[in-house]
Coordinates of C-alpha atoms in Angstrom, one line a residue:
M1 CA 23.3 -46.3 250.7
T2 CA 26.8 -45.9 249.3
I3 CA 26.3 -44.5 245.7
L4 CA 25.1 -41.0 244.8
C5 CA 23.8 -40.0 241.4
V6 CA 24.1 -36.2 241.1
R7 CA 22.7 -33.9 238.4
F8 CA 23.9 -30.4 238.6
Q9 CA 21.6 -27.6 237.5
L10 CA 24.2 -25.9 235.3
P11 CA 23.3 -22.7 233.5
P12 CA 22.3 -23.3 229.9
T13 CA 25.7 -22.3 228.4
S14 CA 27.8 -25.4 228.1
E15 CA 29.1 -28.4 230.0
G16 CA 32.3 -26.5 230.8
G17 CA 31.3 -26.2 234.4
L18 CA 31.2 -29.9 235.0
P19 CA 34.9 -30.6 235.5
R20 CA 35.2 -28.3 238.4
L21 CA 32.1 -29.8 240.0
L22 CA 33.6 -33.3 239.5
G23 CA 36.7 -32.0 241.3
M24 CA 34.5 -30.9 244.2
L25 CA 33.0 -34.4 244.4
E26 CA 36.5 -35.9 244.4
E27 CA 37.2 -34.0 247.7
F28 CA 34.8 -36.6 249.2
T29 CA 35.8 -39.7 247.2
P30 CA 38.2 -40.5 244.4
V31 CA 35.7 -42.9 242.8
V32 CA 33.7 -40.4 240.7
Q33 CA 32.3 -41.2 237.2
A34 CA 31.2 -38.3 235.0
L35 CA 27.8 -38.5 233.3
P36 CA 28.1 -35.6 230.8
P37 CA 26.7 -33.1 230.3
D38 CA 25.7 -32.3 233.8
G39 CA 25.8 -35.4 236.1
A40 CA 28.1 -37.8 238.0
L41 CA 28.1 -41.0 240.0
A42 CA 30.0 -41.1 243.3
D43 CA 30.9 -44.2 245.3
L44 CA 30.9 -43.1 249.0
R45 CA 31.8 -46.3 250.7
G46 CA 35.1 -45.0 251.9
A47 CA 33.8 -41.5 252.6
E48 CA 31.0 -42.8 254.9
R49 CA 33.6 -44.4 257.1
Y50 CA 36.0 -41.4 256.9
F51 CA 33.5 -38.7 257.6
G52 CA 31.3 -40.7 260.0
R53 CA 28.2 -39.8 258.0
D54 CA 25.9 -41.8 255.8
A55 CA 25.4 -41.1 252.1
V56 CA 22.3 -39.0 252.5
E57 CA 24.0 -36.7 255.0
L58 CA 27.0 -36.4 252.7
A59 CA 24.6 -35.5 249.9
S60 CA 23.4 -32.5 251.9
V61 CA 27.0 -31.4 252.4
I62 CA 27.7 -31.8 248.7
R63 CA 24.7 -29.7 247.7
V64 CA 25.6 -26.9 250.2
R65 CA 29.2 -26.8 248.9
A66 CA 28.1 -26.7 245.3
L67 CA 25.8 -23.8 246.1
A68 CA 28.4 -21.9 248.2
L69 CA 31.4 -22.4 245.9
Y70 CA 29.9 -22.4 242.4
G71 CA 26.3 -21.1 242.8
V72 CA 25.0 -24.4 241.3
D73 CA 22.1 -26.3 242.8
C74 CA 21.7 -30.1 242.3
V75 CA 19.4 -33.0 242.7
I76 CA 20.7 -36.2 244.2
G77 CA 19.6 -39.8 244.2
A78 CA 21.1 -42.4 246.5
G79 CA 21.1 -46.2 246.5
P80 CA 23.1 -49.3 247.2
G81 CA 24.2 -49.4 243.5
P82 CA 24.6 -47.1 240.5
M83 CA 21.4 -48.3 238.8
L84 CA 19.3 -47.8 241.9
A85 CA 20.8 -44.4 242.5
R86 CA 19.9 -43.3 238.9
V87 CA 16.4 -44.5 239.4
A88 CA 16.2 -42.5 242.7
L89 CA 17.4 -39.4 240.9
R90 CA 14.3 -39.4 238.7
H91 CA 12.3 -38.8 241.9
A92 CA 14.6 -36.3 243.7
V93 CA 14.1 -32.6 244.0
P94 CA 16.5 -29.8 245.0
G95 CA 17.1 -29.9 248.7
V96 CA 15.6 -33.4 249.2
T97 CA 17.7 -36.5 248.4
C98 CA 15.7 -39.5 247.2
A99 CA 17.2 -42.6 248.8
V100 CA 16.5 -46.2 247.9
P101 CA 16.7 -48.4 251.1
E102 CA 19.2 -51.2 251.3
E103 CA 16.9 -54.0 252.4
P104 CA 15.8 -56.3 249.6
D105 CA 12.1 -56.1 250.5
A106 CA 12.3 -52.3 250.7
I107 CA 14.0 -52.1 247.3
A108 CA 11.3 -54.3 245.8
E109 CA 8.6 -52.0 247.2
F110 CA 10.4 -48.9 245.9
L111 CA 10.6 -50.3 242.4
A112 CA 7.3 -52.0 242.2
D113 CA 5.1 -49.1 240.9
K114 CA 7.8 -47.5 238.8
P115 CA 7.3 -47.6 235.0
V116 CA 9.6 -49.8 233.0
S117 CA 11.1 -46.7 231.4
A118 CA 12.5 -45.7 234.8
L119 CA 15.3 -48.3 234.4
P120 CA 18.5 -46.9 232.8
G121 CA 19.0 -48.4 229.4
V122 CA 15.3 -49.2 228.8
G123 CA 14.4 -47.1 225.7
A124 CA 11.1 -46.2 224.2
A125 CA 10.9 -49.2 221.9
T126 CA 11.5 -51.7 224.7
S127 CA 9.1 -49.9 227.0
R128 CA 6.4 -49.9 224.4
T129 CA 6.9 -53.6 223.7
L130 CA 6.6 -54.5 227.4
T131 CA 3.6 -52.2 227.9
D132 CA 1.8 -53.8 225.0
Y133 CA 1.9 -57.1 226.9
G134 CA 0.8 -55.5 230.2
L135 CA 4.2 -55.3 231.7
D136 CA 4.0 -51.6 232.3
T137 CA 5.6 -51.5 235.8
L138 CA 8.8 -52.9 237.3
G139 CA 6.8 -54.9 239.8
R140 CA 5.0 -56.8 237.0
V141 CA 8.3 -57.3 235.1
A142 CA 9.9 -58.6 238.3
T143 CA 7.3 -61.4 238.6
A144 CA 7.0 -62.2 234.9
P145 CA 8.4 -65.5 233.7
L146 CA 12.0 -65.2 232.5
S147 CA 11.1 -67.1 229.3
T148 CA 8.4 -64.4 228.5
L149 CA 10.8 -61.5 228.9
Q150 CA 13.4 -63.3 226.8
R151 CA 10.9 -63.9 224.1
L152 CA 9.9 -60.3 224.0
V153 CA 13.3 -58.5 224.3
G154 CA 15.9 -61.2 223.7
A155 CA 17.8 -63.7 225.9
K156 CA 20.5 -61.5 227.4
A157 CA 18.3 -58.3 227.6
G158 CA 15.5 -60.3 229.2
R159 CA 17.7 -61.7 231.9
E160 CA 19.2 -58.3 232.7
L161 CA 15.8 -56.6 232.7
R162 CA 14.4 -59.1 235.2
E163 CA 17.4 -58.8 237.5
K164 CA 17.2 -55.0 237.5
A165 CA 13.4 -55.1 238.0
N166 CA 14.1 -57.2 241.1
G167 CA 16.7 -54.7 242.4
V168 CA 19.8 -56.7 241.4
D169 CA 22.4 -53.9 240.7
R170 CA 25.6 -55.3 239.2
G171 CA 26.9 -51.9 238.1
R172 CA 29.9 -50.1 239.5
V173 CA 31.2 -46.6 239.4
V174 CA 34.1 -46.3 236.9
P175 CA 36.4 -43.3 237.6
N176 CA 37.4 -41.1 234.7
A177 CA 34.8 -42.6 232.4
V178 CA 34.3 -39.1 230.8
S179 CA 36.9 -40.0 228.2
R180 CA 34.5 -42.6 226.8
S181 CA 32.1 -39.9 225.6
L182 CA 31.9 -36.6 223.8
A183 CA 29.1 -34.0 224.3
A184 CA 27.9 -30.9 222.6
E185 CA 25.2 -28.6 223.9
R186 CA 23.1 -25.9 222.2
P187 CA 21.4 -23.5 224.6
F188 CA 18.8 -21.1 223.4
G189 CA 18.8 -17.4 224.2
R190 CA 15.2 -17.7 225.3
D191 CA 12.9 -20.6 225.8
E192 CA 12.3 -22.0 222.3
L193 CA 9.1 -23.4 221.0
D194 CA 9.9 -23.6 217.3
P195 CA 10.6 -27.3 216.2
D196 CA 12.6 -26.0 213.2
R197 CA 15.1 -24.3 215.6
H198 CA 15.2 -27.4 217.7
R199 CA 16.2 -29.4 214.7
R200 CA 18.8 -26.8 213.6
A201 CA 20.3 -27.1 217.1
L202 CA 20.4 -30.9 216.7
L203 CA 22.0 -30.6 213.3
S204 CA 24.7 -28.2 214.7
A205 CA 25.5 -30.5 217.7
A206 CA 25.7 -33.6 215.5
E207 CA 28.0 -31.9 213.1
E208 CA 30.3 -30.8 216.0
I209 CA 30.4 -34.2 217.5
G210 CA 31.1 -35.9 214.2
A211 CA 33.9 -33.5 213.4
R212 CA 35.4 -34.0 216.9
L213 CA 35.2 -37.8 216.6
R214 CA 36.9 -37.7 213.2
A215 CA 39.6 -35.4 214.5
L216 CA 40.3 -37.9 217.3
E217 CA 40.0 -40.8 214.9
K218 CA 37.2 -42.3 217.0
V219 CA 33.8 -43.7 216.4
C220 CA 30.8 -43.9 218.8
R221 CA 28.4 -46.8 219.3
S222 CA 25.5 -44.9 220.8
L223 CA 24.0 -41.4 221.0
T224 CA 22.2 -39.8 223.9
L225 CA 19.8 -36.8 223.5
T226 CA 19.0 -34.5 226.5
V227 CA 16.3 -31.9 226.2
R228 CA 16.1 -29.3 229.0
Y229 CA 12.9 -27.4 229.5
A230 CA 12.0 -24.0 230.9
D231 CA 10.9 -25.5 234.3
R232 CA 14.4 -27.0 234.7
S233 CA 13.2 -30.6 234.0
A234 CA 14.8 -32.7 231.3
T235 CA 14.2 -35.6 229.1
T236 CA 16.9 -38.0 228.1
R237 CA 16.8 -40.7 225.4
S238 CA 19.6 -43.0 224.1
R239 CA 19.9 -44.9 220.9
T240 CA 22.4 -47.6 219.9
L241 CA 23.6 -46.9 216.3
T242 CA 23.3 -49.6 213.6
E243 CA 27.1 -49.5 213.4
P244 CA 29.8 -47.5 215.2
T245 CA 30.3 -44.3 213.3
A246 CA 31.7 -40.7 213.2
H247 CA 29.7 -39.9 210.1
S248 CA 27.8 -36.7 210.7
P249 CA 24.7 -37.5 208.6
A250 CA 24.3 -40.8 210.5
L251 CA 24.6 -39.0 213.8
T252 CA 22.1 -36.4 212.6
R253 CA 19.6 -39.1 211.6
A254 CA 19.8 -40.8 214.9
A255 CA 19.4 -37.4 216.7
Y256 CA 16.3 -36.5 214.6
G257 CA 14.8 -39.9 215.3
M258 CA 15.1 -39.6 219.1
Y259 CA 13.7 -36.0 218.9
E260 CA 10.7 -37.0 216.8
A261 CA 10.0 -39.9 219.2
L262 CA 9.6 -37.4 222.1
G263 CA 6.5 -36.0 220.4
L264 CA 7.1 -32.5 221.8
Q265 CA 4.2 -30.2 221.3
R266 CA 4.9 -26.5 222.0
A267 CA 7.4 -27.5 224.6
R268 CA 9.5 -24.6 225.9
V269 CA 13.0 -25.9 225.4
R270 CA 15.9 -24.2 227.1
A271 CA 18.8 -26.3 225.7
I272 CA 19.5 -29.4 223.7
A273 CA 22.5 -31.6 224.2
L274 CA 23.9 -34.6 222.3
R275 CA 26.4 -37.1 223.8
A276 CA 28.3 -39.7 221.8
E277 CA 29.1 -42.7 224.0
G278 CA 31.0 -46.0 223.7
L279 CA 34.0 -44.4 221.8
D280 CA 36.3 -46.8 220.0
P281 CA 39.3 -46.3 217.7
A282 CA 38.1 -45.7 214.1
E283 CA 40.6 -48.2 212.8
Q284 CA 38.8 -51.0 214.7
A285 CA 35.4 -50.2 213.4
A286 CA 33.7 -52.0 210.6
H287 CA 31.7 -50.1 208.0
Q288 CA 29.0 -51.7 206.0
L289 CA 29.9 -51.2 202.3
T290 CA 27.1 -49.7 200.1
F291 CA 26.5 -49.5 196.4
D292 CA 24.9 -46.1 196.9
P293 CA 27.2 -43.5 195.1
V294 CA 25.5 -40.7 197.0
D295 CA 26.7 -42.1 200.4
E296 CA 30.3 -42.4 199.2
K297 CA 30.2 -38.9 197.7
V298 CA 28.9 -37.5 201.0
R299 CA 31.8 -39.2 202.9
R300 CA 34.4 -37.8 200.5
I301 CA 32.9 -34.3 200.8
E302 CA 33.0 -34.7 204.6
E303 CA 36.7 -35.5 204.4
V304 CA 37.4 -32.3 202.3
A305 CA 35.2 -30.3 204.7
D306 CA 37.2 -31.5 207.7
R307 CA 40.4 -30.4 206.1
A308 CA 39.0 -27.0 205.3
R309 CA 37.7 -26.6 208.9
A310 CA 41.1 -27.7 210.3
K311 CA 42.8 -25.0 208.2
F312 CA 40.3 -22.1 208.3
G313 CA 38.2 -22.7 211.5
P314 CA 35.1 -24.7 212.5
R315 CA 32.7 -22.4 210.6
A316 CA 34.6 -22.6 207.3
V317 CA 32.2 -25.3 206.0
M318 CA 28.7 -25.8 207.4
P319 CA 25.5 -27.7 206.3
G320 CA 23.1 -25.6 204.3
G321 CA 20.5 -26.0 207.0
L322 CA 22.8 -23.9 209.3
G323 CA 23.3 -21.1 206.9
G324 CA 22.9 -17.8 208.7
V325 CA 22.4 -19.5 212.0
A326 CA 24.9 -19.3 214.9
A327 CA 26.0 -22.9 215.5

């Protein structure tokens, strides 16, 4: 194992504690990729040789150091590649590193009984499509004809899906990838069951991300929602946007769609986080023109609101749904 996927159990305040924890990981290896709001990938190939310990042993040292220096526990998955390490993370618990073996047969055995949703990048829609055709585990996907997978999810996606299900991990750890994303987190003062308050938190986070993207003259291609629960578990969903955007209503619609798809029923939610990924310069983005005058009016109002917030502060202009609510 040479790659670690680490998720720090940060207090529900903000992602501000992540940079210092990334610095701690960089004491072991310079090849560290941030996974905001609370995670990271670390390539330990050089560290294993330097310290004379394998990745699992180094994971124990990292956990102890995070606890001793910052009072933050973590869960860690280890594997021969980033994708396998992220799958392993789903089955890790504090104090016990979940490690995927390096031998091909052992990798296949580890993945065989995992649901297709365990693979990074496989969303609810793809998972549902595959499950409807009886391909509900990675073992079944791995043995399915390539032509079948390509017919169900597309040529490129089908080929990549089959490779991943067979343990082929072509990913790599990209240092300093944090600049390719923006995140906003909304913690609750107490575990929150009210869906209306969940939606107001999503609206607030989407508005913040939209304003920050526009200030940086960036657009994002995808949005990731993370919901943290009272038992310290979390659910993460990602959605590729119909077009790269920094338009707050479009981000809000995507966030609401992912939240509704979770089907939460009286879930005790501790915090909600949104992350915009795949940032590109706004000048390079194409916008589908519309004949809807309401859409154009909203965009003009958004520009005026941005100027007001730049002059008078971020709370100078807020959506009506956030009136009287701390954003």
